[in-house]
PDB file of C-alpha atoms in Angstrom:
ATOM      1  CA  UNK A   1      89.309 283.580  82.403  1.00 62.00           C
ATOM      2  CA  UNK A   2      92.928 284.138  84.342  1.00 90.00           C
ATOM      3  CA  UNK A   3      92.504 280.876  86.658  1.00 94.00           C
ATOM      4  CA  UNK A   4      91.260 278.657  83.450  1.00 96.00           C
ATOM      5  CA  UNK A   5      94.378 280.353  81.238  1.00 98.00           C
ATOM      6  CA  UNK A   6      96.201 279.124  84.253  1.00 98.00           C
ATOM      7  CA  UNK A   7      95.094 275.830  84.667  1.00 98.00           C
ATOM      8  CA  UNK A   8      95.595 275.084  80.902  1.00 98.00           C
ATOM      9  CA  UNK A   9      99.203 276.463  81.003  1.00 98.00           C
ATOM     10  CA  UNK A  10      99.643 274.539  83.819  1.00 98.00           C
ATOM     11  CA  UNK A  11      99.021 271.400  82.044  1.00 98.00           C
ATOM     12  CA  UNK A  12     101.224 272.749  78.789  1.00 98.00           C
ATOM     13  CA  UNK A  13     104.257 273.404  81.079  1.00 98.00           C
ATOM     14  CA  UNK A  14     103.758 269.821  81.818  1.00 98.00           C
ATOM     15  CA  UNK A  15     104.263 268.751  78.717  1.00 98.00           C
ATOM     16  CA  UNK A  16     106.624 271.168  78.097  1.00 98.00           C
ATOM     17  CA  UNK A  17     108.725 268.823  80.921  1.00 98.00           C
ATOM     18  CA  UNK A  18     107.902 265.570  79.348  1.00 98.00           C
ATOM     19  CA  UNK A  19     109.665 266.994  76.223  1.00 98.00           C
ATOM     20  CA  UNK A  20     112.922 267.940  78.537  1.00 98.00           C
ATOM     21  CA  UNK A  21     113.229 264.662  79.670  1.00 97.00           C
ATOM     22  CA  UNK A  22     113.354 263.672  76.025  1.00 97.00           C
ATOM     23  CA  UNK A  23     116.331 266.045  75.844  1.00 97.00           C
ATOM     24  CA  UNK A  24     113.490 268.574  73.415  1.00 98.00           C
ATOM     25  CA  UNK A  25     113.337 271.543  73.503  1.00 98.00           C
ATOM     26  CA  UNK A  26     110.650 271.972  76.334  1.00 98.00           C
ATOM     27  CA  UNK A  27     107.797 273.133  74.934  1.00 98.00           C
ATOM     28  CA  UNK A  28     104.075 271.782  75.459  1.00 98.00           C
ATOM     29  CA  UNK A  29     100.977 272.253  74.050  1.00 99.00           C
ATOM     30  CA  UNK A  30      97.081 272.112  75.003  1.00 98.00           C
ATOM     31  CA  UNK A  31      94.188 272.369  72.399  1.00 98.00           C
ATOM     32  CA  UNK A  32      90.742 273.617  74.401  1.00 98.00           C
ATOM     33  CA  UNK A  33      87.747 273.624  72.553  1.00 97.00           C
ATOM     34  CA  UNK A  34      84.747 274.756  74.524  1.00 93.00           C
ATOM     35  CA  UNK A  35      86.024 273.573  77.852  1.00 94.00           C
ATOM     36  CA  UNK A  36      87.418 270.528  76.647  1.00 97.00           C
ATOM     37  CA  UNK A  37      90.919 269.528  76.149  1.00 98.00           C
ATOM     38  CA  UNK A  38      90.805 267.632  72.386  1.00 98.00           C
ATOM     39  CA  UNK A  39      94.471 268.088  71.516  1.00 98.00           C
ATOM     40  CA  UNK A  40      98.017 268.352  73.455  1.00 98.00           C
ATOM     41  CA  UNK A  41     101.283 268.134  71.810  1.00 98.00           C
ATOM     42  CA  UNK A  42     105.328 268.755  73.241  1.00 98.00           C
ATOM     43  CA  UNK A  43     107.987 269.018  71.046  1.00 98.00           C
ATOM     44  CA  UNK A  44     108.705 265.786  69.282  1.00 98.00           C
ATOM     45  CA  UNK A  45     111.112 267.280  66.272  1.00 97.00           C
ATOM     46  CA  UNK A  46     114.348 265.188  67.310  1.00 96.00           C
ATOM     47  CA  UNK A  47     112.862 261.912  68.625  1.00 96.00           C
ATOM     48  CA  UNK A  48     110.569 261.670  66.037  1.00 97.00           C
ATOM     49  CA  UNK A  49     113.402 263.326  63.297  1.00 97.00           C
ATOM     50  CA  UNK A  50     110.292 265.572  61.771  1.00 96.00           C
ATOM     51  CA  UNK A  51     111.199 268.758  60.749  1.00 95.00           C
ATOM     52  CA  UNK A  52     107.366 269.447  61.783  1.00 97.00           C
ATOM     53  CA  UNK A  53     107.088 268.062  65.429  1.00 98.00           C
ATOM     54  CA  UNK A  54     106.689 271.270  67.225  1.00 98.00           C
ATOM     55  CA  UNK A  55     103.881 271.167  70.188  1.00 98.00           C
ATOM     56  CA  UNK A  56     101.692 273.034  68.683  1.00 98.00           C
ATOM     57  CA  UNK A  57     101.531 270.977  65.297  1.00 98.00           C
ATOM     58  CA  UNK A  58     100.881 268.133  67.266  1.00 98.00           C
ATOM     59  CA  UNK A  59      98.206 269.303  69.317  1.00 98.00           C
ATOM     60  CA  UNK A  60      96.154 270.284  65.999  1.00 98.00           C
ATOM     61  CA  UNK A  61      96.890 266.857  64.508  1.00 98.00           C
ATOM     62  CA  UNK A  62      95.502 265.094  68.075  1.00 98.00           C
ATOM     63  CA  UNK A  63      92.653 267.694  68.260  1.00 98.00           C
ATOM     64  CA  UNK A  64      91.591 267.377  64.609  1.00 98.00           C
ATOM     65  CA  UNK A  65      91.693 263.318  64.952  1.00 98.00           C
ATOM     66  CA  UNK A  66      89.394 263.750  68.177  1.00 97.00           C
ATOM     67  CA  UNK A  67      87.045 265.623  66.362  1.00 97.00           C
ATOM     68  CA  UNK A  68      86.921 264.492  62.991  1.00 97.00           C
ATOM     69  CA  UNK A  69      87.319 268.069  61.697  1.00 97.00           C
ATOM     70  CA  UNK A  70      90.705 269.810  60.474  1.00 97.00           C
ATOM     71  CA  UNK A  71      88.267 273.453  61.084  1.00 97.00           C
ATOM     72  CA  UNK A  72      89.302 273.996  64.939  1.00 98.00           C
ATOM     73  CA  UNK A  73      87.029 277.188  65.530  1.00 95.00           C
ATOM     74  CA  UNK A  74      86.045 278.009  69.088  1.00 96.00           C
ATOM     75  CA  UNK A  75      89.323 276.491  70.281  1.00 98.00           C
ATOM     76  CA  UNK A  76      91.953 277.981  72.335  1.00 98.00           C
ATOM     77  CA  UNK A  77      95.334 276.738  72.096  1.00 98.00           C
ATOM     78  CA  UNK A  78      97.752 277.073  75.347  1.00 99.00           C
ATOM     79  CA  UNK A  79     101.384 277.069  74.334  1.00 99.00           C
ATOM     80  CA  UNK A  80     104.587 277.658  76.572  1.00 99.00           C
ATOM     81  CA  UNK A  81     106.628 279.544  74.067  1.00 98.00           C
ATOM     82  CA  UNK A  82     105.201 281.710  71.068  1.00 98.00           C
ATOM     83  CA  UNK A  83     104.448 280.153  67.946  1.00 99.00           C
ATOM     84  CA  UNK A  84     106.974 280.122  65.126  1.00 98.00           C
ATOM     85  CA  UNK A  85     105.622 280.876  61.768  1.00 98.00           C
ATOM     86  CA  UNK A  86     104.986 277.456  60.714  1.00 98.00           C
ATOM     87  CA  UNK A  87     103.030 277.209  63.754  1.00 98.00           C
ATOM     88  CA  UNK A  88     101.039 280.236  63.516  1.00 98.00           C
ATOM     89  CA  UNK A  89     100.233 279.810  59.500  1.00 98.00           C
ATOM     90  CA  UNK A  90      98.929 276.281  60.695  1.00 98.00           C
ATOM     91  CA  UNK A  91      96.668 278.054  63.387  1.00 98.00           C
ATOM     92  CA  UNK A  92      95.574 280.386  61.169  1.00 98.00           C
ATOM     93  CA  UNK A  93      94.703 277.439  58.598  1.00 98.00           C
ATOM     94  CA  UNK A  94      92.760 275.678  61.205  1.00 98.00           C
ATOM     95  CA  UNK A  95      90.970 278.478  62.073  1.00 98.00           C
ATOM     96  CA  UNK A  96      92.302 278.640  66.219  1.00 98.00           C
ATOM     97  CA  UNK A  97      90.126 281.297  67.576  1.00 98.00           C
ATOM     98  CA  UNK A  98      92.461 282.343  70.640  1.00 98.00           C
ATOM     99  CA  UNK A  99      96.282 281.520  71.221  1.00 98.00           C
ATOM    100  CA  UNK A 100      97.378 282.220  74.884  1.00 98.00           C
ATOM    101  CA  UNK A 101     101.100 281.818  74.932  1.00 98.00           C
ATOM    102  CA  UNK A 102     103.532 281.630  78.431  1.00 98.00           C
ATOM    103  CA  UNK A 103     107.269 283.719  76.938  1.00 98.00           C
ATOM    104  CA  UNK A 104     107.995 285.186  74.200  1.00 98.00           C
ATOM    105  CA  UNK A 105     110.711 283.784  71.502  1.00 98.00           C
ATOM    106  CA  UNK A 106     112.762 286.411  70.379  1.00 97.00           C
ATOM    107  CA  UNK A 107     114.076 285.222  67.649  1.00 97.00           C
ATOM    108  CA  UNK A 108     111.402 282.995  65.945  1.00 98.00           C
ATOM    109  CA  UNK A 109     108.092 284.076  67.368  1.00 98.00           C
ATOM    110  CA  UNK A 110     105.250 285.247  64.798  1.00 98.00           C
ATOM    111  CA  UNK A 111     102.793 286.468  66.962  1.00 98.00           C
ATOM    112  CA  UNK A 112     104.119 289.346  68.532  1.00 98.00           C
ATOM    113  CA  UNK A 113     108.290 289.106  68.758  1.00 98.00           C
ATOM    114  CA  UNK A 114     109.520 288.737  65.398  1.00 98.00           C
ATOM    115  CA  UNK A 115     105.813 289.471  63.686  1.00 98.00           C
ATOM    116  CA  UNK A 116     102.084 289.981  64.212  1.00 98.00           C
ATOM    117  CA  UNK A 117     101.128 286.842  62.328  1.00 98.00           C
ATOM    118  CA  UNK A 118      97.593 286.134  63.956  1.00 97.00           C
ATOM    119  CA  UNK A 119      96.518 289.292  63.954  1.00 96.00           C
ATOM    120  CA  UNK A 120      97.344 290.489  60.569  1.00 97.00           C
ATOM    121  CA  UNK A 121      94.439 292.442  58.738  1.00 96.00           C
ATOM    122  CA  UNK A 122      95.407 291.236  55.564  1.00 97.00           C
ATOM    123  CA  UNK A 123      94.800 287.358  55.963  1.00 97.00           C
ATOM    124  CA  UNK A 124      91.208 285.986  56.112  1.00 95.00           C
ATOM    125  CA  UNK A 125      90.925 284.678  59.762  1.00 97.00           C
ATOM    126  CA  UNK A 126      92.725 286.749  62.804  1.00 98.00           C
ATOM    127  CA  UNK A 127      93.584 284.731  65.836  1.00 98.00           C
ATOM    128  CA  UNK A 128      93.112 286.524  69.481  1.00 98.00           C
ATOM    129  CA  UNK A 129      96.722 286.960  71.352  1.00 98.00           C
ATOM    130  CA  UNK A 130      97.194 286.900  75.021  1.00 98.00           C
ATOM    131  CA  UNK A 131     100.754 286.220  76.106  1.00 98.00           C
ATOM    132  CA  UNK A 132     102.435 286.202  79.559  1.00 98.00           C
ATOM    133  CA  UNK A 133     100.515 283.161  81.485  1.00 98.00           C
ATOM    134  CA  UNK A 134     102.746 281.555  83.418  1.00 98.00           C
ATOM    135  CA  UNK A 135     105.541 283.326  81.332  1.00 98.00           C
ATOM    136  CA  UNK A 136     108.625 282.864  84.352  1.00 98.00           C
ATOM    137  CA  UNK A 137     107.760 278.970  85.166  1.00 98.00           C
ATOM    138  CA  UNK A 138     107.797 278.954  80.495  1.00 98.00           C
ATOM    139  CA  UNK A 139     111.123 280.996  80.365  1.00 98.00           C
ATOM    140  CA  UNK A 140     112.718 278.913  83.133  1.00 98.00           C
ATOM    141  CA  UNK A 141     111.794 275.622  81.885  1.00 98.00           C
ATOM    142  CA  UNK A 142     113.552 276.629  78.312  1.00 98.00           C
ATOM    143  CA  UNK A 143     116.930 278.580  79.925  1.00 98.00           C
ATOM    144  CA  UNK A 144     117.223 275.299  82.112  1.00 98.00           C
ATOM    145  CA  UNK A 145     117.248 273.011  79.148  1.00 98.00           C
ATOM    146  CA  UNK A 146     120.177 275.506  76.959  1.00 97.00           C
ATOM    147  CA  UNK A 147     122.218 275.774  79.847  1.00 97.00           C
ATOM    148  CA  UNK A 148     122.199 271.946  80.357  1.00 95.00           C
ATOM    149  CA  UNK A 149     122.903 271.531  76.857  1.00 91.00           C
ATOM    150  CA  UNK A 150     125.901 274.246  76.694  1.00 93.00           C
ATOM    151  CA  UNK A 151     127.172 272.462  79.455  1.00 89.00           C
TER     152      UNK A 151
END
């Protein structure tokens, strides 16, 4: 499972870059569903002025369209940053089986930073959590962009 969690971040972080040469914040997306990539997604919220265009939005809305189905179970969504809680309460809507996420937001992230949205006992679908793949190449992408826009 490490080498495919790999391979899929790999393809999120480039997205993630595509949104950085945007001028977004550089953050990708990739929606698996039983081996096969059926949604991807990068931040789109000041190109596209939506207050909803993060990756991972996205990548349901292209993986939903692909399949014909707004009920994404057996998927696994690979996302460079963790998942705000708009992002999360749309996973947990779509019924995302697995979220493997690169670094950890500290001060938006519902899944394990700021709360443990996914995995909370009290909602009626839980959402597996692995974080850390790739998580230096994800936190350098994102302190790259801030620093270039500070400066």
């Amino acid at each position: 499972m490490a080498s495919l969690d790999k391979h899929y971040m790999s393809l999120a972080l480039r997205l993630a870059k595509d949104a950085f040469g945007r001028r977004e914040v550089p953050v990708g997306a990739v929606l698996v569903v039983e081996g096969r990539i059926c949604g991807w997604g990068s931040n789109r919220r000041m190109n596209d002025n939506q207050i909803i265009g993060h990756a991972e939005i996205l990548a349901l809305e292209t993986a939903s369209a692909s399949l014909g189905d707004w009920r994404l179970m057996r998927s696994t969504l690979y996302v460079t940053l963790e998942p705000c809680i708009m992002c999360t309460g749309a996973l947990l809507q779509a019924r995302v089986d697995r979220v493997v996420f690169g670094c950890r937001d500290p001060k938006a992230g519902a899944m394990r930073s700021l709360f443990a949205l996914g995995e909370d006992p009290r909602l009626n679908h839980r959402i597996k959590v692995d974080e850390g793949v790739l998580a230096d190449e994800c936190s350098n992408i994102l302190h790259e962009f801030f620093e270039k826009l500070r400066s």
